[in-house]
């Protein structure tokens, strides 16, 4: 199979997989919103028809209605939990699909073109030296005399997009590309956060993202990107703070504080980066744009190097 055919097949399968994932997520989201709306209406009906007393923030139900309300609350929480897990899992998988696409594309290029293979070895050599100098890791230095092993360790280069940009030499300075590439780097770091440390934004996520953007000459985008991340994040769940440790806290009418002590029921500082269907679609559009640009340029390079004949 010619390089052109391999690239076309790779890109076609990647697009089909990603589109299928997004469509399935949308169906799941549609079903979720229908169910949530139904449960919400049932809860409102119970409040209206069975409330013994009511204030803007609190209400009291009789025993039977209270049991029904708690049951509906549990159902609502389970629906939200299920949708949250589904979106987070789809997000991690779509990022994995893109990394696999990049990995396979690079292998096609360096296996089919000697000049491209030389460029890869040059990049890998710089990577090996960097690993030795920064991390005291000499394992990559030891394999520099064996090109096949260098290629086999392609997955060690992170982010792989940096290598792709270097090899295919497309126009990375165009504003659309810079914006989408910056958003991709944010998504990539969010994926790492989810896989290793959970969904709460932490200092490592913020520092690594800032360093990645700087390394790719996108440091000017950091404030905009992190600002968007925080403004679209979920607040952390309310918790009791202060007051007496042995107090069985009870909410005072219309205010988030305890009737029995000085404790307050507040949201602690922090940002939950849990994925929503909207964010997942946002990532999809960024990845689709980047993959199409990379694919077109890879084909052009292949044609230039007479790989299509």
GROMACS .gro file of N, CA and C in nm, residues 4-5 18 40 42 49 54 57 60-61 83 127 133 138 157 161 176-177 179 200 218 241 254 257 267 289:
model
   78
    4UNK      N    1   0.024   0.739   0.031
    4UNK     CA    2  -0.100   0.815   0.017
    4UNK      C    3  -0.220   0.734   0.066
    5UNK      N    4  -0.225   0.608   0.024
    5UNK     CA    5  -0.336   0.521   0.064
    5UNK      C    6  -0.336   0.498   0.215
   18UNK      N    7  -1.405   0.914   1.584
   18UNK     CA    8  -1.433   1.032   1.664
   18UNK      C    9  -1.577   1.078   1.646
   40UNK      N   10  -3.708   1.655   3.791
   40UNK     CA   11  -3.721   1.791   3.843
   40UNK      C   12  -3.868   1.830   3.857
   42UNK      N   13  -4.120   1.626   3.894
   42UNK     CA   14  -4.178   1.545   4.001
   42UNK      C   15  -4.145   1.603   4.138
   49UNK      N   16  -4.746   2.054   4.626
   49UNK     CA   17  -4.867   1.988   4.676
   49UNK      C   18  -4.856   1.934   4.818
   54UNK      N   19  -4.286   2.656   5.393
   54UNK     CA   20  -4.190   2.681   5.287
   54UNK      C   21  -4.130   2.821   5.298
   57UNK      N   22  -3.555   2.915   5.045
   57UNK     CA   23  -3.445   2.819   5.038
   57UNK      C   24  -3.474   2.686   5.108
   60UNK      N   25  -4.061   2.207   5.428
   60UNK     CA   26  -4.083   2.089   5.511
   60UNK      C   27  -4.196   2.006   5.450
   61UNK      N   28  -4.174   1.873   5.436
   61UNK     CA   29  -4.274   1.783   5.380
   61UNK      C   30  -4.319   1.684   5.486
   83UNK      N   31  -2.396   1.060   3.387
   83UNK     CA   32  -2.362   1.148   3.275
   83UNK      C   33  -2.220   1.203   3.290
  127UNK      N   34   1.576   1.512   2.203
  127UNK     CA   35   1.490   1.465   2.313
  127UNK      C   36   1.572   1.382   2.413
  133UNK      N   37   1.992   1.555   3.050
  133UNK     CA   38   2.029   1.677   3.122
  133UNK      C   39   1.928   1.715   3.230
  138UNK      N   40   1.951   0.835   3.106
  138UNK     CA   41   2.039   0.808   2.993
  138UNK      C   42   1.989   0.694   2.905
  157UNK      N   43   0.787   1.060   2.332
  157UNK     CA   44   0.794   1.203   2.303
  157UNK      C   45   0.659   1.268   2.332
  161UNK      N   46   0.240   1.623   1.941
  161UNK     CA   47   0.210   1.729   1.845
  161UNK      C   48   0.333   1.814   1.815
  176UNK      N   49  -0.564   3.087   1.370
  176UNK     CA   50  -0.660   2.978   1.393
  176UNK      C   51  -0.589   2.856   1.449
  177UNK      N   52  -0.473   2.825   1.389
  177UNK     CA   53  -0.398   2.709   1.435
  177UNK      C   54  -0.347   2.729   1.577
  179UNK      N   55  -0.467   2.917   1.813
  179UNK     CA   56  -0.577   2.912   1.909
  179UNK      C   57  -0.619   2.769   1.937
  200UNK      N   58  -1.020   1.785   4.001
  200UNK     CA   59  -1.004   1.917   4.063
  200UNK      C   60  -0.876   1.984   4.013
  218UNK      N   61   0.334   2.984   2.284
  218UNK     CA   62   0.195   3.023   2.302
  218UNK      C   63   0.170   3.080   2.441
  241UNK      N   64  -1.801   2.454   5.745
  241UNK     CA   65  -1.673   2.507   5.788
  241UNK      C   66  -1.690   2.589   5.915
  254UNK      N   67  -3.320   3.017   5.520
  254UNK     CA   68  -3.283   3.116   5.417
  254UNK      C   69  -3.136   3.159   5.419
  257UNK      N   70  -2.600   2.887   5.709
  257UNK     CA   71  -2.526   2.875   5.834
  257UNK      C   72  -2.605   2.787   5.931
  267UNK      N   73  -1.916   2.675   4.974
  267UNK     CA   74  -1.836   2.607   4.873
  267UNK      C   75  -1.689   2.640   4.896
  289UNK      N   76  -1.009   2.001   1.354
  289UNK     CA   77  -0.935   2.102   1.278
  289UNK      C   78  -0.787   2.067   1.269
   0.00000   0.00000   0.00000
